[in-house]
Coordinates of C-alpha atoms in Angstrom, one line a residue:
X21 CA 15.3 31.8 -1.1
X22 CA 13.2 29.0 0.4
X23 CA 15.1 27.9 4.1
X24 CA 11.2 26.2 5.0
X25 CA 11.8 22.0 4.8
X26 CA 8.2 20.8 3.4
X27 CA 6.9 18.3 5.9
X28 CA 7.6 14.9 3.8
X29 CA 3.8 13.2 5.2
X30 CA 2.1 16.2 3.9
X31 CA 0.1 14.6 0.9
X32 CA 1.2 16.6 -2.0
X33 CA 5.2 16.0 -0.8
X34 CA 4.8 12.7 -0.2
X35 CA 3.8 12.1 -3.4
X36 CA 6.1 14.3 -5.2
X37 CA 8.7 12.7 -3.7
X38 CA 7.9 8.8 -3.6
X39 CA 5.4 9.2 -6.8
X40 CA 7.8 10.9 -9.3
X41 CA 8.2 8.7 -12.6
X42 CA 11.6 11.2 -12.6
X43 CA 13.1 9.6 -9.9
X44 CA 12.0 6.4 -9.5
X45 CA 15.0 5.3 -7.2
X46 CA 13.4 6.7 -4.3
X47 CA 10.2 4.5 -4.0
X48 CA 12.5 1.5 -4.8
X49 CA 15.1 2.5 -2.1
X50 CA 11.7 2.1 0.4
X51 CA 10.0 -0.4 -1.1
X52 CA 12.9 -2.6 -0.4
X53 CA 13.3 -1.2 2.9
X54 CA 10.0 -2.8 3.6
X55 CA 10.8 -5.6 1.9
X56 CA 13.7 -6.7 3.3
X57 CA 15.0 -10.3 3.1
X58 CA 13.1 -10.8 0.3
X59 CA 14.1 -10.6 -3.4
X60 CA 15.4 -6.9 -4.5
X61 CA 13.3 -4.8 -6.5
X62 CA 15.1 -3.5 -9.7
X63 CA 12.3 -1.0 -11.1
X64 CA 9.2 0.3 -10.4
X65 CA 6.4 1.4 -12.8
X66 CA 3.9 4.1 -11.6
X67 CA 0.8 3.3 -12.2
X68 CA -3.0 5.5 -12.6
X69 CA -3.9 5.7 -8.8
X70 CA -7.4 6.3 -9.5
X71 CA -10.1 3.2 -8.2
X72 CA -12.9 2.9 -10.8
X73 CA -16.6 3.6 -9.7
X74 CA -18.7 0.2 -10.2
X75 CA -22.0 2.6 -9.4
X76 CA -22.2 6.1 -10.1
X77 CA -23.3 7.0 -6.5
X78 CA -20.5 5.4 -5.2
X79 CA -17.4 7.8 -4.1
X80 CA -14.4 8.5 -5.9
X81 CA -11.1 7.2 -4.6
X82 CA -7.5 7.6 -5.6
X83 CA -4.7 6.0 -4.2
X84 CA -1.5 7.8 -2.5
X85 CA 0.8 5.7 -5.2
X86 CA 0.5 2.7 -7.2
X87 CA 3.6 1.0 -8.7
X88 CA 3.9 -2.3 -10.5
X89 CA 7.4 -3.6 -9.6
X90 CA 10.0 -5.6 -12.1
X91 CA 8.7 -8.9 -11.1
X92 CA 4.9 -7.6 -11.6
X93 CA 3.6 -7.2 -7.8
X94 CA 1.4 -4.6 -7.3
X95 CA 2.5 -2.2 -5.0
X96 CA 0.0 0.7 -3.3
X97 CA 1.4 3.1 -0.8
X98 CA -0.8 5.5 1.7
X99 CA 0.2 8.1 3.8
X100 CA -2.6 8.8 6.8
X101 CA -2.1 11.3 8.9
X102 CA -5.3 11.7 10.6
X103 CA -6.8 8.6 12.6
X104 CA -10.4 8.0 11.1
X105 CA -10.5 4.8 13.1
X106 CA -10.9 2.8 9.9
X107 CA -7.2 2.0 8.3
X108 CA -8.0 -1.8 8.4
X109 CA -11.2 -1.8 7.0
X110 CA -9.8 1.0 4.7
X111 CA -7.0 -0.8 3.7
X112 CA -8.6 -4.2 3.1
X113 CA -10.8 -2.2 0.7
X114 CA -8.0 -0.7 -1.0
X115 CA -6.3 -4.1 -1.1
X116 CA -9.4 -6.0 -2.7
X117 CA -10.1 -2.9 -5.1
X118 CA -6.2 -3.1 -6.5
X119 CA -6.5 -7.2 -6.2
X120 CA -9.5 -7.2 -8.2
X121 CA -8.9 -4.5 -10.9
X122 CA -5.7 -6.9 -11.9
X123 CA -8.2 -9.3 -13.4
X124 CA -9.2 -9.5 -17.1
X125 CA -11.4 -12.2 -17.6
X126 CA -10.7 -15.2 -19.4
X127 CA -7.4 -15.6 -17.9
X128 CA -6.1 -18.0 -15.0
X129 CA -6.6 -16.4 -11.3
X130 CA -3.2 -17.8 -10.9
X131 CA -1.6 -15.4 -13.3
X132 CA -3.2 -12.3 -11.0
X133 CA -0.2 -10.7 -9.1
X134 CA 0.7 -10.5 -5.6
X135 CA -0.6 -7.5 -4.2
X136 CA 0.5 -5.5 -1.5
X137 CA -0.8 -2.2 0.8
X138 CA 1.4 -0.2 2.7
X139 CA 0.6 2.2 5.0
X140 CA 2.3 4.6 6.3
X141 CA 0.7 6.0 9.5
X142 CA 1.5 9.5 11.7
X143 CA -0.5 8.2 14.6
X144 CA -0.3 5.0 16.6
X145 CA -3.4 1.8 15.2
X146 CA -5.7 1.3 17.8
X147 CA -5.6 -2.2 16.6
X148 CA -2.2 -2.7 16.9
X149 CA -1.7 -1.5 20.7
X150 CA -0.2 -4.9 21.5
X151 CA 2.3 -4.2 19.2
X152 CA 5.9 -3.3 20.0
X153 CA 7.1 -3.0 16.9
X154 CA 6.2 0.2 14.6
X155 CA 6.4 -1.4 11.5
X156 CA 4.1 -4.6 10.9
X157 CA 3.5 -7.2 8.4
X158 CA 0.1 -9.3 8.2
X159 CA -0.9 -11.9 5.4
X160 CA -2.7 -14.5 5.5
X161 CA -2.1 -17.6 7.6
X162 CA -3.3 -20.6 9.8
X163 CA -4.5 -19.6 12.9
X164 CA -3.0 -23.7 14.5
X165 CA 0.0 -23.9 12.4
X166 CA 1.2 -20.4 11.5
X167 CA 1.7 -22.1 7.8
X168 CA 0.8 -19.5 5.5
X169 CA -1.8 -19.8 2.7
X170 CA -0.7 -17.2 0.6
X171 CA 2.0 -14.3 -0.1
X172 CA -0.8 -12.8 -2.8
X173 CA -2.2 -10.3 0.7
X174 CA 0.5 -8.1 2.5
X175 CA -0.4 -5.8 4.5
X176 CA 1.7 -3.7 6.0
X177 CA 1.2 -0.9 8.9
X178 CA 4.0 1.7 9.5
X179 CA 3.5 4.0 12.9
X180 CA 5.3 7.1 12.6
X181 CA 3.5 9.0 15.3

């Protein structure tokens, strides 16, 4: 008999765990965990994680997990435990890749869902050292004003270290 716990930010885990069509309750009990005070989310759809080469010398990626939700947001979730010092840049690519990939043609940009990254990280964000809180929400907004533009980017750092 197994008496080991498997380490939940191993890769393989994690996804068994938040990934599994089987028990879907799990990533919706977390997703709204991260989304609290907004509207509850009922169900979750997971998705093909893999990001589509444009050019055959480009590298293959696959996401961590990919979910659409009830009200159609697009929701991708990474686990990082090693710092390559390039989440951000990482992420935004991630983010614009998923963003992107929800467009057909011939239909109204308005109709492409919000889409949102989170990230959960086993090390502290180099860019986030002024920071005191370990979970962290950016989209996009007005320098002046703080008004935002747009709830279509969410970004979203967790730092488990």
């Amino acid at each position: 008999m197994c008496t080991q716990l498997f380490d939940v930010k191993q890769d393989y885990v994690f996804k068994k765990i938040f990934g599994s069509e089987a028990h879907p309750n799990i990533l919706i009990s977390f997703l709204n965990a991260c989304f609290k005070g907004q509207e509850k989310i009922k169900s979750v759809k997971i998705n093909n994680s893999k990001i589509e080469k444009e050019f055959i010398e480009n590298s293959y990626s696959r996401l961590d997990i990919l979910a659409t939700t009830d009200t159609g947001e697009i929701i991708n979730v990474e686990m990082q435990r090693r710092d390559a010092k390039n989440m951000v840049k990482r992420s935004l690519y991630y983010w614009a890749k998923t963003y992107s990939s929800q467009y057909k043609g011939k239909q109204e940009y308005e109709n492409i869902p919000r889409t949102v990254c989170i990230n959960i990280l086993e090390y502290n964000l180099e860019e986030l050292k002024n920071e005191t809180n370990y979970h962290n929400v950016f989209r996009l907004k007005n320098e002046k004003t703080n008004s935002s533009l747009t709830n279509t980017l969410e970004i979203q750092f967790i730092e488990l270290p």
